[in-house]
Structures are given as structure tokens and as C-alpha cells.
mmCIF file with all atom_site columns, C-alpha atoms in Angstrom:
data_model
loop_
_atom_site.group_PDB
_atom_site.id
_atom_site.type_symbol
_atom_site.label_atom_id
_atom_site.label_alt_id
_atom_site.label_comp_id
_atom_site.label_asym_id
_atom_site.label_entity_id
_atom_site.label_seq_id
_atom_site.pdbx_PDB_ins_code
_atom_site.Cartn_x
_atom_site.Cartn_y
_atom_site.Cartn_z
_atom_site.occupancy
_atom_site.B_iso_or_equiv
_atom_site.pdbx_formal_charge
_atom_site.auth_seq_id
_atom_site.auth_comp_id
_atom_site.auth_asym_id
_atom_site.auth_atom_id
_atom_site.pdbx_PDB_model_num
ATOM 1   C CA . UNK A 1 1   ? 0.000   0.000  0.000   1.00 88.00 ? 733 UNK A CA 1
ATOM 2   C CA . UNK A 1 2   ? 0.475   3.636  -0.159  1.00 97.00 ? 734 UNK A CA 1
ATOM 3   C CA . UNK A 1 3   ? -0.106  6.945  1.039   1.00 98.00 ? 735 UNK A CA 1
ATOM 4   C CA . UNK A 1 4   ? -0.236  10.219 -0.956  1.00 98.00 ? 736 UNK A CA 1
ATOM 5   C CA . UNK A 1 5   ? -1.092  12.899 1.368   1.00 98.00 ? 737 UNK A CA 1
ATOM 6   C CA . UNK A 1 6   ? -0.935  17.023 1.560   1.00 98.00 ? 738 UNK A CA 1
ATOM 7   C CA . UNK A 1 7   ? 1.016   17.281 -1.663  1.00 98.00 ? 739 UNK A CA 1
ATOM 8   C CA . UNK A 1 8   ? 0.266   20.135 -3.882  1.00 97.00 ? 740 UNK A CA 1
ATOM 9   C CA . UNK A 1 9   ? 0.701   19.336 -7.864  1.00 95.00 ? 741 UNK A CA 1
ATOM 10  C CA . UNK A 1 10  ? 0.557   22.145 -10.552 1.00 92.00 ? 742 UNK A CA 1
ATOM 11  C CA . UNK A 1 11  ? 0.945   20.785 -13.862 1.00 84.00 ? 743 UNK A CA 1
ATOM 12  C CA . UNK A 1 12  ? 0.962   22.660 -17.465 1.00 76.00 ? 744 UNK A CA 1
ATOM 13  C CA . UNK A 1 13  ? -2.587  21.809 -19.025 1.00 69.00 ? 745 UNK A CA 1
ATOM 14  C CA . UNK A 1 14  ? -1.149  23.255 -22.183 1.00 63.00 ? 746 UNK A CA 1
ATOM 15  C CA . UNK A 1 15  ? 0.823   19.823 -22.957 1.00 61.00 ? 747 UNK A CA 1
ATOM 16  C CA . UNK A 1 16  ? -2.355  17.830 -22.667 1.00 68.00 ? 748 UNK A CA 1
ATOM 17  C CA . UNK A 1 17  ? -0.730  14.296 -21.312 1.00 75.00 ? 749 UNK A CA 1
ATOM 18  C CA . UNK A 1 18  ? 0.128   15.837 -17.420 1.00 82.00 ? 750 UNK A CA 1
ATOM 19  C CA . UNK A 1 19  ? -1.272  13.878 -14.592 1.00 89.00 ? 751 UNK A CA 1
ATOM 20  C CA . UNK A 1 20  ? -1.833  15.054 -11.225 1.00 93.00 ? 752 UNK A CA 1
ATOM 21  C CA . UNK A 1 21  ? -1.681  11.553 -9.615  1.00 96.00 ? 753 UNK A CA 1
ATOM 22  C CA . UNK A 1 22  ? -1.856  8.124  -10.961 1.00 96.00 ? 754 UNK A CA 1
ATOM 23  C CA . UNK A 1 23  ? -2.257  4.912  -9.399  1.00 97.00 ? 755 UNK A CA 1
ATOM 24  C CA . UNK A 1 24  ? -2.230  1.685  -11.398 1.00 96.00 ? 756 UNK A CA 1
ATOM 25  C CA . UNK A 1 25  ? -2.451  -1.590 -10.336 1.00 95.00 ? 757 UNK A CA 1
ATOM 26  C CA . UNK A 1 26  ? -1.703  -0.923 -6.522  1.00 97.00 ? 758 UNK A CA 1
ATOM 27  C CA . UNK A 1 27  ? -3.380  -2.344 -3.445  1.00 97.00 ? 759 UNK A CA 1
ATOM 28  C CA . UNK A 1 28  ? -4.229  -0.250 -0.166  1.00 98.00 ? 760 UNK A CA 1
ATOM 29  C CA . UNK A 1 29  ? -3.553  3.438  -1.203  1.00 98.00 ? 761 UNK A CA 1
ATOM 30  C CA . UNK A 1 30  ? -4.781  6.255  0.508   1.00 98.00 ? 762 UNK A CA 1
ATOM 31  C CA . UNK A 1 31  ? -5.057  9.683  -1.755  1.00 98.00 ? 763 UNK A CA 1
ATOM 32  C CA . UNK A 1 32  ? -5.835  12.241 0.815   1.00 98.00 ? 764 UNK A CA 1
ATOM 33  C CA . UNK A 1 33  ? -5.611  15.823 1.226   1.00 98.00 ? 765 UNK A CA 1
ATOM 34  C CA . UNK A 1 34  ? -4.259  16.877 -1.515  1.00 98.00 ? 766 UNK A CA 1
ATOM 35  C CA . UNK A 1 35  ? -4.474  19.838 -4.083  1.00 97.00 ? 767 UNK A CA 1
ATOM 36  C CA . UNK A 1 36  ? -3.732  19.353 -7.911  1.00 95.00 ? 768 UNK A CA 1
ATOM 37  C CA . UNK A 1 37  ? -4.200  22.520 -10.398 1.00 93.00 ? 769 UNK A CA 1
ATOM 38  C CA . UNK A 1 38  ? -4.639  22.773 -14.164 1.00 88.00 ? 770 UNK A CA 1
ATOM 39  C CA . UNK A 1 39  ? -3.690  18.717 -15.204 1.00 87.00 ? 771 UNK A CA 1
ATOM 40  C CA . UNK A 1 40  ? -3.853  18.049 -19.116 1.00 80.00 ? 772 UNK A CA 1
ATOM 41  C CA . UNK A 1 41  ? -5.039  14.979 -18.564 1.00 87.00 ? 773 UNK A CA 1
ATOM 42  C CA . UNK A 1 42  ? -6.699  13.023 -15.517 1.00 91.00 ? 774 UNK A CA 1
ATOM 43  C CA . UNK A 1 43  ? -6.047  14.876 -12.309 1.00 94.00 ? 775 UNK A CA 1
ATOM 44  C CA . UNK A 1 44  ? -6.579  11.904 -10.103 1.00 96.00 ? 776 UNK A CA 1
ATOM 45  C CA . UNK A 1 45  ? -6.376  8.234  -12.012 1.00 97.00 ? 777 UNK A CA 1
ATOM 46  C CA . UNK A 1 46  ? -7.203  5.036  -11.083 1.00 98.00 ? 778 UNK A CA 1
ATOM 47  C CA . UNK A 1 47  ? -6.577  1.957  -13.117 1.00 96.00 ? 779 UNK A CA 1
ATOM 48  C CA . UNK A 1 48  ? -5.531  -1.066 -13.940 1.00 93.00 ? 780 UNK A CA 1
ATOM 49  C CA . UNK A 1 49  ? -6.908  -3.226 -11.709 1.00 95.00 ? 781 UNK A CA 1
ATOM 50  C CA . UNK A 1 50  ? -6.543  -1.139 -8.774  1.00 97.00 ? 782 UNK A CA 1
ATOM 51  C CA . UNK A 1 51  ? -8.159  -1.989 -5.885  1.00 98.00 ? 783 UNK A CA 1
ATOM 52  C CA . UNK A 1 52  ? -8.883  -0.590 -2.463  1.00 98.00 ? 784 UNK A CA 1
ATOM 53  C CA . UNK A 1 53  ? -8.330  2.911  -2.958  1.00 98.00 ? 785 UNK A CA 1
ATOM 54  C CA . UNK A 1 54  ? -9.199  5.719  -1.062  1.00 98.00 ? 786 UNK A CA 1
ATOM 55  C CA . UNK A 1 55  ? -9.753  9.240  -3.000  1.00 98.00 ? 787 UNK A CA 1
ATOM 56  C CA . UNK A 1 56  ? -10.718 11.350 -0.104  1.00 98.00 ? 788 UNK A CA 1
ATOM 57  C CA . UNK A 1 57  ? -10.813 15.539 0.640   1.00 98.00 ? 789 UNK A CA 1
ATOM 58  C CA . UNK A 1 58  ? -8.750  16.438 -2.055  1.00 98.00 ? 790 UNK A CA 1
ATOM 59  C CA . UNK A 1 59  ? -9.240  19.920 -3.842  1.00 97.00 ? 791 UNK A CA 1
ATOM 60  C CA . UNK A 1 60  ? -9.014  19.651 -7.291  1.00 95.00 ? 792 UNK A CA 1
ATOM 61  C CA . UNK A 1 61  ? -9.021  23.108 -9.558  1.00 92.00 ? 793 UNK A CA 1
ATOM 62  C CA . UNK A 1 62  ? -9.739  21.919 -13.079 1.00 87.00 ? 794 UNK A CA 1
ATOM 63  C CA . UNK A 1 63  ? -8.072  23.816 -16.882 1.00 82.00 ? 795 UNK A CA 1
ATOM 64  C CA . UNK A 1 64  ? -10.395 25.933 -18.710 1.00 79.00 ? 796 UNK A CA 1
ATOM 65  C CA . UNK A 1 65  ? -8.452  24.817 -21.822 1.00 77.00 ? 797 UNK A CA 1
ATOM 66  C CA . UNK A 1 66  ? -10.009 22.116 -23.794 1.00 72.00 ? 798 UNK A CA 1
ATOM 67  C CA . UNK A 1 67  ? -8.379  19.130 -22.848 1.00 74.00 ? 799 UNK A CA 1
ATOM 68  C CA . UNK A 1 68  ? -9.860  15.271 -22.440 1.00 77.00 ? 800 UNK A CA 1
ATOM 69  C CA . UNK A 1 69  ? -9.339  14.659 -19.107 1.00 86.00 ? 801 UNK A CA 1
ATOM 70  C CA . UNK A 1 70  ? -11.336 14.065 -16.113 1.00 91.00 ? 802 UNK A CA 1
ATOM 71  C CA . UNK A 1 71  ? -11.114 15.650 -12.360 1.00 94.00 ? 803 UNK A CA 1
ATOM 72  C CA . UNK A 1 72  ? -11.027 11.870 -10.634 1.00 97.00 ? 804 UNK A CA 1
ATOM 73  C CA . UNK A 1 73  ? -11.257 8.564  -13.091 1.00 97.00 ? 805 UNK A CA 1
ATOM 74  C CA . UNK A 1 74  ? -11.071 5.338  -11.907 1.00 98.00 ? 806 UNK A CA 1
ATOM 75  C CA . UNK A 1 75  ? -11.100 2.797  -14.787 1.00 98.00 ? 807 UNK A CA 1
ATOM 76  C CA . UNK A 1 76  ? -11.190 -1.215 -14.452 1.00 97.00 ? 808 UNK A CA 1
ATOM 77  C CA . UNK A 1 77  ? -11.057 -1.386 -10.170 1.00 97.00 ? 809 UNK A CA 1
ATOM 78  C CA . UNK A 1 78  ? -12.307 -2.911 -7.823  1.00 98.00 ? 810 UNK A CA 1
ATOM 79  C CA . UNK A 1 79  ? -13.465 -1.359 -3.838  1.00 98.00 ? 811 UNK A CA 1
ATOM 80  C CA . UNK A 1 80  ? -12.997 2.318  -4.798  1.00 98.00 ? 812 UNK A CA 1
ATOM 81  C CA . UNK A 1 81  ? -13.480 5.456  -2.736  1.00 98.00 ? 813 UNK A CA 1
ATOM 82  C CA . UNK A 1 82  ? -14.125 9.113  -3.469  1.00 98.00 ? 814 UNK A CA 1
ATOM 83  C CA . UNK A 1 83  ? -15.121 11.261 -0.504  1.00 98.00 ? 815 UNK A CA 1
ATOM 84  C CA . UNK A 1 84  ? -15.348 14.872 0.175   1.00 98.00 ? 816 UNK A CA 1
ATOM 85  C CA . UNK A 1 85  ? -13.474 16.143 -2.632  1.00 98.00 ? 817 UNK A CA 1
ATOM 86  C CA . UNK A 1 86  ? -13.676 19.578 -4.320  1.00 97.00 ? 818 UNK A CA 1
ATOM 87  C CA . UNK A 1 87  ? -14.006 19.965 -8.046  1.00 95.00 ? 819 UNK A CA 1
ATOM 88  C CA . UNK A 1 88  ? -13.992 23.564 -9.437  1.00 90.00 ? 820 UNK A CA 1
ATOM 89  C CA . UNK A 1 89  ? -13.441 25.189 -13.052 1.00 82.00 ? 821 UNK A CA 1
ATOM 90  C CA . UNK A 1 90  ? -13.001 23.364 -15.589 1.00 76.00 ? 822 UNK A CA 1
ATOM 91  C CA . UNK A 1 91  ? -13.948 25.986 -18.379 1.00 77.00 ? 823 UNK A CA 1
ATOM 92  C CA . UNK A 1 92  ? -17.170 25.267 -20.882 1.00 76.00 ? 824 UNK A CA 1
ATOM 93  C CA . UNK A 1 93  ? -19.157 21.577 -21.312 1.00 77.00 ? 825 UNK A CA 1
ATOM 94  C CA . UNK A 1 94  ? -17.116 19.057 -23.250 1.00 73.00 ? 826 UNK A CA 1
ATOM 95  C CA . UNK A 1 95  ? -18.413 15.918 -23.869 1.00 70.00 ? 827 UNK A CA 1
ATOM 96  C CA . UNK A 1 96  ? -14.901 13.796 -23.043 1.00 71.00 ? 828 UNK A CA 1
ATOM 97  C CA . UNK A 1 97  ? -14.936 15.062 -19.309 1.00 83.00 ? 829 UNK A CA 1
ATOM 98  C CA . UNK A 1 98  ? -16.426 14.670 -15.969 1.00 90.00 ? 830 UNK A CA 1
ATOM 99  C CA . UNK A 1 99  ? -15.895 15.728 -12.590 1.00 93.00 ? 831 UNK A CA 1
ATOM 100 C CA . UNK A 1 100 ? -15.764 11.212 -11.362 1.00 96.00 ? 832 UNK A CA 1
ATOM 101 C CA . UNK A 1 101 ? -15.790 9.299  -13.726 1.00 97.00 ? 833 UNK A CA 1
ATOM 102 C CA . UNK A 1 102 ? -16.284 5.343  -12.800 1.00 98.00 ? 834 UNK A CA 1
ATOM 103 C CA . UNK A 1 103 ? -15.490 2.848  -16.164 1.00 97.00 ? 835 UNK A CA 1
ATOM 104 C CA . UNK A 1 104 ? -16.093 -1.195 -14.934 1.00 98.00 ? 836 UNK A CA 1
ATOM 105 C CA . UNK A 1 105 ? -15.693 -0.459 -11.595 1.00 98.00 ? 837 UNK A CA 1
ATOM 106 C CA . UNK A 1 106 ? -17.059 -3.054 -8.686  1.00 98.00 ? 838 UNK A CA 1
ATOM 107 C CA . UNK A 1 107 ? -17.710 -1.936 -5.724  1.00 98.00 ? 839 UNK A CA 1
ATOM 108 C CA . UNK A 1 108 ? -17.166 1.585  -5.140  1.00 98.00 ? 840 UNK A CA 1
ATOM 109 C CA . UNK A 1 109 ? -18.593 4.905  -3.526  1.00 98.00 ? 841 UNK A CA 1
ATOM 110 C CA . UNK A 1 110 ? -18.951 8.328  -4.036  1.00 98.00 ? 842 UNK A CA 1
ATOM 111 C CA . UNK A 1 111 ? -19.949 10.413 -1.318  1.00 98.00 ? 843 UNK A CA 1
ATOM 112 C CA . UNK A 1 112 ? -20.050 14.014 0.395   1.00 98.00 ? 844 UNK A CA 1
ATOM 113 C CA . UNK A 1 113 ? -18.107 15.326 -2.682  1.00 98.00 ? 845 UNK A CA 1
ATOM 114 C CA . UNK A 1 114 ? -18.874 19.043 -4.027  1.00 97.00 ? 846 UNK A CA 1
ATOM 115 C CA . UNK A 1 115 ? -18.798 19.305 -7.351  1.00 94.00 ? 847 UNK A CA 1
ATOM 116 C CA . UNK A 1 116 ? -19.681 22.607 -9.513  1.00 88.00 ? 848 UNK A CA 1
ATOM 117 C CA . UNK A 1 117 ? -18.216 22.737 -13.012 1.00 84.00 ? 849 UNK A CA 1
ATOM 118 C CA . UNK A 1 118 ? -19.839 22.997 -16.101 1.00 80.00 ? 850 UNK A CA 1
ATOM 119 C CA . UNK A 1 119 ? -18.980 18.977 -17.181 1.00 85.00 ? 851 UNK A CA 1
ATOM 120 C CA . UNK A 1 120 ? -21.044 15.965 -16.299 1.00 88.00 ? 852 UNK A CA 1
ATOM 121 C CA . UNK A 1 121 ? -20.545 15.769 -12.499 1.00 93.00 ? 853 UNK A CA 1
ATOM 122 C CA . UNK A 1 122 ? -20.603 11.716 -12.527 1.00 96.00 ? 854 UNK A CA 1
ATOM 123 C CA . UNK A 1 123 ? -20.961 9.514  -15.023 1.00 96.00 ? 855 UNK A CA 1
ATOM 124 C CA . UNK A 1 124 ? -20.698 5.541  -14.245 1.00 97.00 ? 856 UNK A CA 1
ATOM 125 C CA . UNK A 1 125 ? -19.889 3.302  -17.284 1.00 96.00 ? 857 UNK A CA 1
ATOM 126 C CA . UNK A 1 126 ? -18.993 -0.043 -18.390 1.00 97.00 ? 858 UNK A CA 1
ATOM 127 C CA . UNK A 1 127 ? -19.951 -2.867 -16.613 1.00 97.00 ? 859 UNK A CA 1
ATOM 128 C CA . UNK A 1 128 ? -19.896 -0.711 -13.249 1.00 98.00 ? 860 UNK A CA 1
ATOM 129 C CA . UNK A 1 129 ? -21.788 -2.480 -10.318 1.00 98.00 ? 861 UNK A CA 1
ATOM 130 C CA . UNK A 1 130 ? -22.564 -1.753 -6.644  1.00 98.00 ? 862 UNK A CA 1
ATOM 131 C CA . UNK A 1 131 ? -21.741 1.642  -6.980  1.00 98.00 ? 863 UNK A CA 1
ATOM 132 C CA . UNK A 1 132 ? -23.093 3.851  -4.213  1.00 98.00 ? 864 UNK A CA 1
ATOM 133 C CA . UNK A 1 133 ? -23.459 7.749  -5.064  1.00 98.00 ? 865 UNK A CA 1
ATOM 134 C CA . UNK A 1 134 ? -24.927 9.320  -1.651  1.00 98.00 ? 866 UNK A CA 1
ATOM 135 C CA . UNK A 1 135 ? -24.947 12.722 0.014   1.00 98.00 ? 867 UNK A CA 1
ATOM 136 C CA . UNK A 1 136 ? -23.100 14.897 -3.164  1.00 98.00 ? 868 UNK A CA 1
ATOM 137 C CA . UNK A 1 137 ? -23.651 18.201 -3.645  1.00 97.00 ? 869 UNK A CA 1
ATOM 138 C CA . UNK A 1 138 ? -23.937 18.923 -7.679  1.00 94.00 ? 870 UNK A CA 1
ATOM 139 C CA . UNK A 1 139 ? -24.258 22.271 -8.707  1.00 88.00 ? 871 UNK A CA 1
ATOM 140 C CA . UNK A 1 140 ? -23.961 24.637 -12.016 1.00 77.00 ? 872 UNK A CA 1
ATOM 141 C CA . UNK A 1 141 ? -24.437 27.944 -11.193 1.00 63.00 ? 873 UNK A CA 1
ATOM 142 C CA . UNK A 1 142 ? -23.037 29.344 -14.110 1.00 59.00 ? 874 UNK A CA 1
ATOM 143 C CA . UNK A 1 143 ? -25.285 30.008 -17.320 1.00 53.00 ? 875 UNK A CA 1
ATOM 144 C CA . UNK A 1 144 ? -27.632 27.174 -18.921 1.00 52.00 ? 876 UNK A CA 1
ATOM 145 C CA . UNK A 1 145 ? -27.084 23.237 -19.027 1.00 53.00 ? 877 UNK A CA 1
ATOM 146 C CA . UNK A 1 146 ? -25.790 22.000 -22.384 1.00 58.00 ? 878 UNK A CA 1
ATOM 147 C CA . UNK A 1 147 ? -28.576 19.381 -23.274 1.00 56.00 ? 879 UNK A CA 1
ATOM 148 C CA . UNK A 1 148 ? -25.906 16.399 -22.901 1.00 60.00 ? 880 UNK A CA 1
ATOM 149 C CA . UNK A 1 149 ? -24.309 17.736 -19.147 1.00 72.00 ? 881 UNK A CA 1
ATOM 150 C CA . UNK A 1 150 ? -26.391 15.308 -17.299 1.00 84.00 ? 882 UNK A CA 1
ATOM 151 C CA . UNK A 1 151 ? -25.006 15.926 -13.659 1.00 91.00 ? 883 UNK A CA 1
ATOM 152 C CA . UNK A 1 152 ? -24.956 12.493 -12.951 1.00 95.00 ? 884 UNK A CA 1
ATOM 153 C CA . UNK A 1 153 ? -25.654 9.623  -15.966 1.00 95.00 ? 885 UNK A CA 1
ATOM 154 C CA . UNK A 1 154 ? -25.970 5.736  -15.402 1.00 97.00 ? 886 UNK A CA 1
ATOM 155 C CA . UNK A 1 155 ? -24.623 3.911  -18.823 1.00 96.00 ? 887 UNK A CA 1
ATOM 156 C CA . UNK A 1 156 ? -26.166 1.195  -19.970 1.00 96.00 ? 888 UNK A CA 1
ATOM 157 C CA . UNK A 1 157 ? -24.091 -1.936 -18.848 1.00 97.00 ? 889 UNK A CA 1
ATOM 158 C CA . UNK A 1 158 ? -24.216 -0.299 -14.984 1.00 98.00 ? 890 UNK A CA 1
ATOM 159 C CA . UNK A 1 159 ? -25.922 -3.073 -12.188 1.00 98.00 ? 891 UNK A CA 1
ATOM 160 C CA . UNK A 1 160 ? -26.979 -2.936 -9.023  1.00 98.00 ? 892 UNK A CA 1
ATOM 161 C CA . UNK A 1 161 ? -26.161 1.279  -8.161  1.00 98.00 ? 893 UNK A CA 1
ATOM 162 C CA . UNK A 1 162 ? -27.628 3.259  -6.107  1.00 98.00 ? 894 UNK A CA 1
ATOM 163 C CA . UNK A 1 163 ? -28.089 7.352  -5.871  1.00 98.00 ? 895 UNK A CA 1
ATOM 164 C CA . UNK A 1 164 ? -29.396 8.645  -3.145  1.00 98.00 ? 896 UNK A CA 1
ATOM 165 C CA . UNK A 1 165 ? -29.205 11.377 -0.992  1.00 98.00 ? 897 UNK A CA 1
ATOM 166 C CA . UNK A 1 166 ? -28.090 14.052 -3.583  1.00 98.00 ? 898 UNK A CA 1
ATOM 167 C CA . UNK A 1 167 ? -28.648 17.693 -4.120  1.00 97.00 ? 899 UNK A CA 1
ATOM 168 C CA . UNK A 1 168 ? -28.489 18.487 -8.089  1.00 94.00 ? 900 UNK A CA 1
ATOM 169 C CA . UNK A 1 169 ? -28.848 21.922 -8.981  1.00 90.00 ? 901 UNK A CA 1
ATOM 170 C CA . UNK A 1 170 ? -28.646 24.177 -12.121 1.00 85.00 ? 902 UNK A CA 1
ATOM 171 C CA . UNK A 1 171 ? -29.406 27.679 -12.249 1.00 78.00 ? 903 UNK A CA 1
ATOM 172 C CA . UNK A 1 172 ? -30.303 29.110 -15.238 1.00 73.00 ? 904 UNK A CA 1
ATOM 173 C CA . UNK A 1 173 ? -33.113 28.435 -17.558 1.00 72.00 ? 905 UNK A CA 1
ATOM 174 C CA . UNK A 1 174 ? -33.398 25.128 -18.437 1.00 71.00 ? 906 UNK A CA 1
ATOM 175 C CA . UNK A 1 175 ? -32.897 23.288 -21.968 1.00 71.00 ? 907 UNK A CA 1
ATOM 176 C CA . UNK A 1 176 ? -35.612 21.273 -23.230 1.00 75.00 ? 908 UNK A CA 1
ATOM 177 C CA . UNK A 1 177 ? -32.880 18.257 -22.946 1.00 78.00 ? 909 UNK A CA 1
ATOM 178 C CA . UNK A 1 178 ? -31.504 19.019 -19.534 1.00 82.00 ? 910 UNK A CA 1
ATOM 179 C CA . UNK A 1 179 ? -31.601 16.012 -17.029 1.00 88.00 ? 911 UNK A CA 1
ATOM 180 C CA . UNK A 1 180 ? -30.709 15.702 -13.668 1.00 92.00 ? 912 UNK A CA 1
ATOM 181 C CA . UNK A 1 181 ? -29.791 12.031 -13.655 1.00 95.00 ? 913 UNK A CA 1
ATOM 182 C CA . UNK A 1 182 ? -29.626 9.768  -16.585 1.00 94.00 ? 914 UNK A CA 1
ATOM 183 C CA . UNK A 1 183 ? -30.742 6.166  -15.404 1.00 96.00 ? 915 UNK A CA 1
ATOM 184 C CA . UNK A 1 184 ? -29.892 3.002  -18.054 1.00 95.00 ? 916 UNK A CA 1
ATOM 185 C CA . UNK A 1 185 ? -28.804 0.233  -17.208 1.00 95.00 ? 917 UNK A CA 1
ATOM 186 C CA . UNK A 1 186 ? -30.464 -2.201 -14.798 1.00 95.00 ? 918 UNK A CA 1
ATOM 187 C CA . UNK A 1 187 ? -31.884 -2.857 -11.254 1.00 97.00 ? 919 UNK A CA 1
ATOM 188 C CA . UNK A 1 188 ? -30.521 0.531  -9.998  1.00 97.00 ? 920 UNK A CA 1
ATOM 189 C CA . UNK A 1 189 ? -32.692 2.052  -7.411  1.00 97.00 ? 921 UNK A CA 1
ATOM 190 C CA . UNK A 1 190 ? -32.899 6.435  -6.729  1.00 98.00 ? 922 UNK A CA 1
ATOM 191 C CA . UNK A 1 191 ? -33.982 7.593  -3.548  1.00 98.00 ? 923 UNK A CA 1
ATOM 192 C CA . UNK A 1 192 ? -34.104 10.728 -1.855  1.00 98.00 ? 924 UNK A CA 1
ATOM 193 C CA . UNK A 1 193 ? -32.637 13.699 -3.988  1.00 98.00 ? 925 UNK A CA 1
ATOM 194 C CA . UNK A 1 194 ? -33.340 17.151 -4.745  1.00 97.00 ? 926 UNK A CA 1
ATOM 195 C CA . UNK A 1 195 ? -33.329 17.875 -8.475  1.00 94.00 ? 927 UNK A CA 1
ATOM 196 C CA . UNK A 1 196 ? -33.785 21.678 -9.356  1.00 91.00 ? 928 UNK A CA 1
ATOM 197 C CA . UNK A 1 197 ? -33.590 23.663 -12.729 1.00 87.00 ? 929 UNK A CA 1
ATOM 198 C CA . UNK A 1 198 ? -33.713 20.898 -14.843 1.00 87.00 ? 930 UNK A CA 1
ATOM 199 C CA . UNK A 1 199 ? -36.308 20.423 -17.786 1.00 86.00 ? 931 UNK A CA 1
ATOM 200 C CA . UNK A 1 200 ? -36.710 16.120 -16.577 1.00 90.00 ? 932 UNK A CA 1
ATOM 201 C CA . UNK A 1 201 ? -35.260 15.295 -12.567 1.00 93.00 ? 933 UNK A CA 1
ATOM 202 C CA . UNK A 1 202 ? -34.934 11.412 -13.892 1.00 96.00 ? 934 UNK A CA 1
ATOM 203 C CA . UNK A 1 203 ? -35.083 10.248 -17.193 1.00 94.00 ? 935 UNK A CA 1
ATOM 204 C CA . UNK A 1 204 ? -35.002 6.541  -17.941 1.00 95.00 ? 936 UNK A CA 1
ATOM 205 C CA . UNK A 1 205 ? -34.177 5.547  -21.633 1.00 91.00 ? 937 UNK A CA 1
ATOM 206 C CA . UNK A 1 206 ? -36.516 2.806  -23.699 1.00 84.00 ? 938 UNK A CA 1
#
């Protein structure tokens, strides 16, 4: 295991391939605490076959330059995480970011974090299952939602998740395509949010 704690990481968003932090593969790490500004890429990755992580109260100040990267990803792990982080700027919707971003992840959590950019907030993909998404605060107080900047969207292969708990807001007026939560996939169960601002709270595909 590992523990990455208190660092501060400014990178140079310009080159489009800088990391803030990067585990892959490892067992038992603890990301904690930690401040990362302006990464090309990912600002917080989690991959290959990682498992029991912990992404907790980091501050995490996104580029407003166009880049494809996402605030926290965690991609093909297993007992993930992410808990009272802060994800700010972040510059104008793009479709290839989000704030958390969870690709065939089992068993993880996202909790408590505060997220207000203009990009999806969380998206879980893949064949993610058990994923827990409680107690976030979402928020876009910043102009009107880009139809496709669901705050929190549930792909089509996702199991077994649950979002709960949540407080999703966007000021603004809202787009005739604006949804607060995107729910595919199947036997995923939503309980207790607060959706405002958005033209549909929950939309569930055919």
C-alpha cells in the first residue's frame, strides 16, 4: 500500500498528457488531502486493476483549456473510494470530461463530494456495479445546461447502483434536454434527492 497525502501538484494543461496523480495496479492506497491545479489529462487516475483505494478531501481546480481529461477517473477497479473532494473550473461543457468518472468499476462509492463545473458531475460506465453515489452536492451555477451535461448519468451496462441522498442543482433556464440524472442500465434504485432547474429530474431511456 500507499499513502499520498498534503502534496500540492501544478501541472501545465497546455501539454495535454500531465497527470496530477496516478495509481495503477496498486493495493491499499490512501489519496488524501491533496491539491492538484490545471492537469492536461486526468487529475486523479485510477486503473488497472486497482483496488482498495481511497480518494478522499482532495481539492481539485480543473483547466479551462479544452483538454480530455477528467477531475477523478477510476477505470477497471475494484473497492474504490471518493469522498469529500472539491471539483472547481473546468472551463465550458465538453463531452470527453467529468468531474468522477467510474469505467467497470465493482464496488465503489462516491460520497459528500462538491462538485460545480460545467462537465457531467458523474458519469458511471462499463460494466460498473454496486456503486453507491450518496450525500453529493452537484451544482452549475453558471449560465444554462448543455442538453448532454447530465449531472450524474448511469450507462447502460451499470448493475446494481444506487443514488441517493443528492442535491443536483442548475441555475439558469433550463434546456428542453436538460436532465438531472440519466438512469440506463439495470436494477438501480434512486432515492431521496433534490433535483432543481432541470427540464426532466430522472429520465429513464426505452
Amino acid at each position: 500500500g500507499a499513502a499520498i497525502i498534503g502534496n500540492s501538484i501544478v501541472s501545465d494543461s497546455a501539454a495535454g498528457t500531465d497527470k496530477g496523480i496516478s495509481v495503477a495496479g496498486a493495493k491499499n492506497v490512501n489519496v488524501s488531502g491533496n491539491s492538484v491545479k490545471n492537469a492536461g489529462a486526468n487529475a486523479i487516475e485510477v486503473s488497472t486493476s486497482a483496488s482498495e483505494v481511497s480518494i478522499q478531501g482532495n481539492t481539485i481546480n480543473m483547466s479551462d483549456e479544452d483538454i480530455d481529461g477528467n477531475a477523478i477517473s477510476a477505470d477497471t477497479c475494484t473497492g474504490i473510494t471518493i469522498s469529500g473532494n472539491t471539483v472547481v473550473g473546468g472551463g465550458e461543457y465538453a463531452s470527453a470530461r467529468q468531474d468522477i468518472e467510474l469505467n467497470a468499476v465493482t464496488y465503489g462509492s462516491v460520497s459528500n463530494n462538491t462538485l460545480t463545473s460545467k462537465q457531467i458531475k458523474i458519469e458511471a460506465s462499463g460494466a460498473s456495479n454496486f456503486i453507491s453515489i450518496v450525500g453529493n452536492c452537484l451544482r452549475n451555477d453558471d449560465g444554462t445546461p448543455k442538453d448532454a451535461a447530465n449531472p450524474i448519468i448511469l450507462g447502460a451496462l451499470t448493475s446494481a447502483c444506487s443514488v441517493s441522498g443528492n442535491t443536483i442543482i442548475q441555475e439558469g433556464t433550463p434546456s428542453s434536454g436538460s436532465k438531472g440524472l440519466y438512469l440506463a442500465g439495470d436494477d438501480n434504485v434512486v432515492t431521496s434527492n433534490v433535483f432543481k432547474g432541470f427540464n426532466k429530474g430522472v429520465d429513464i431511456p426505452a
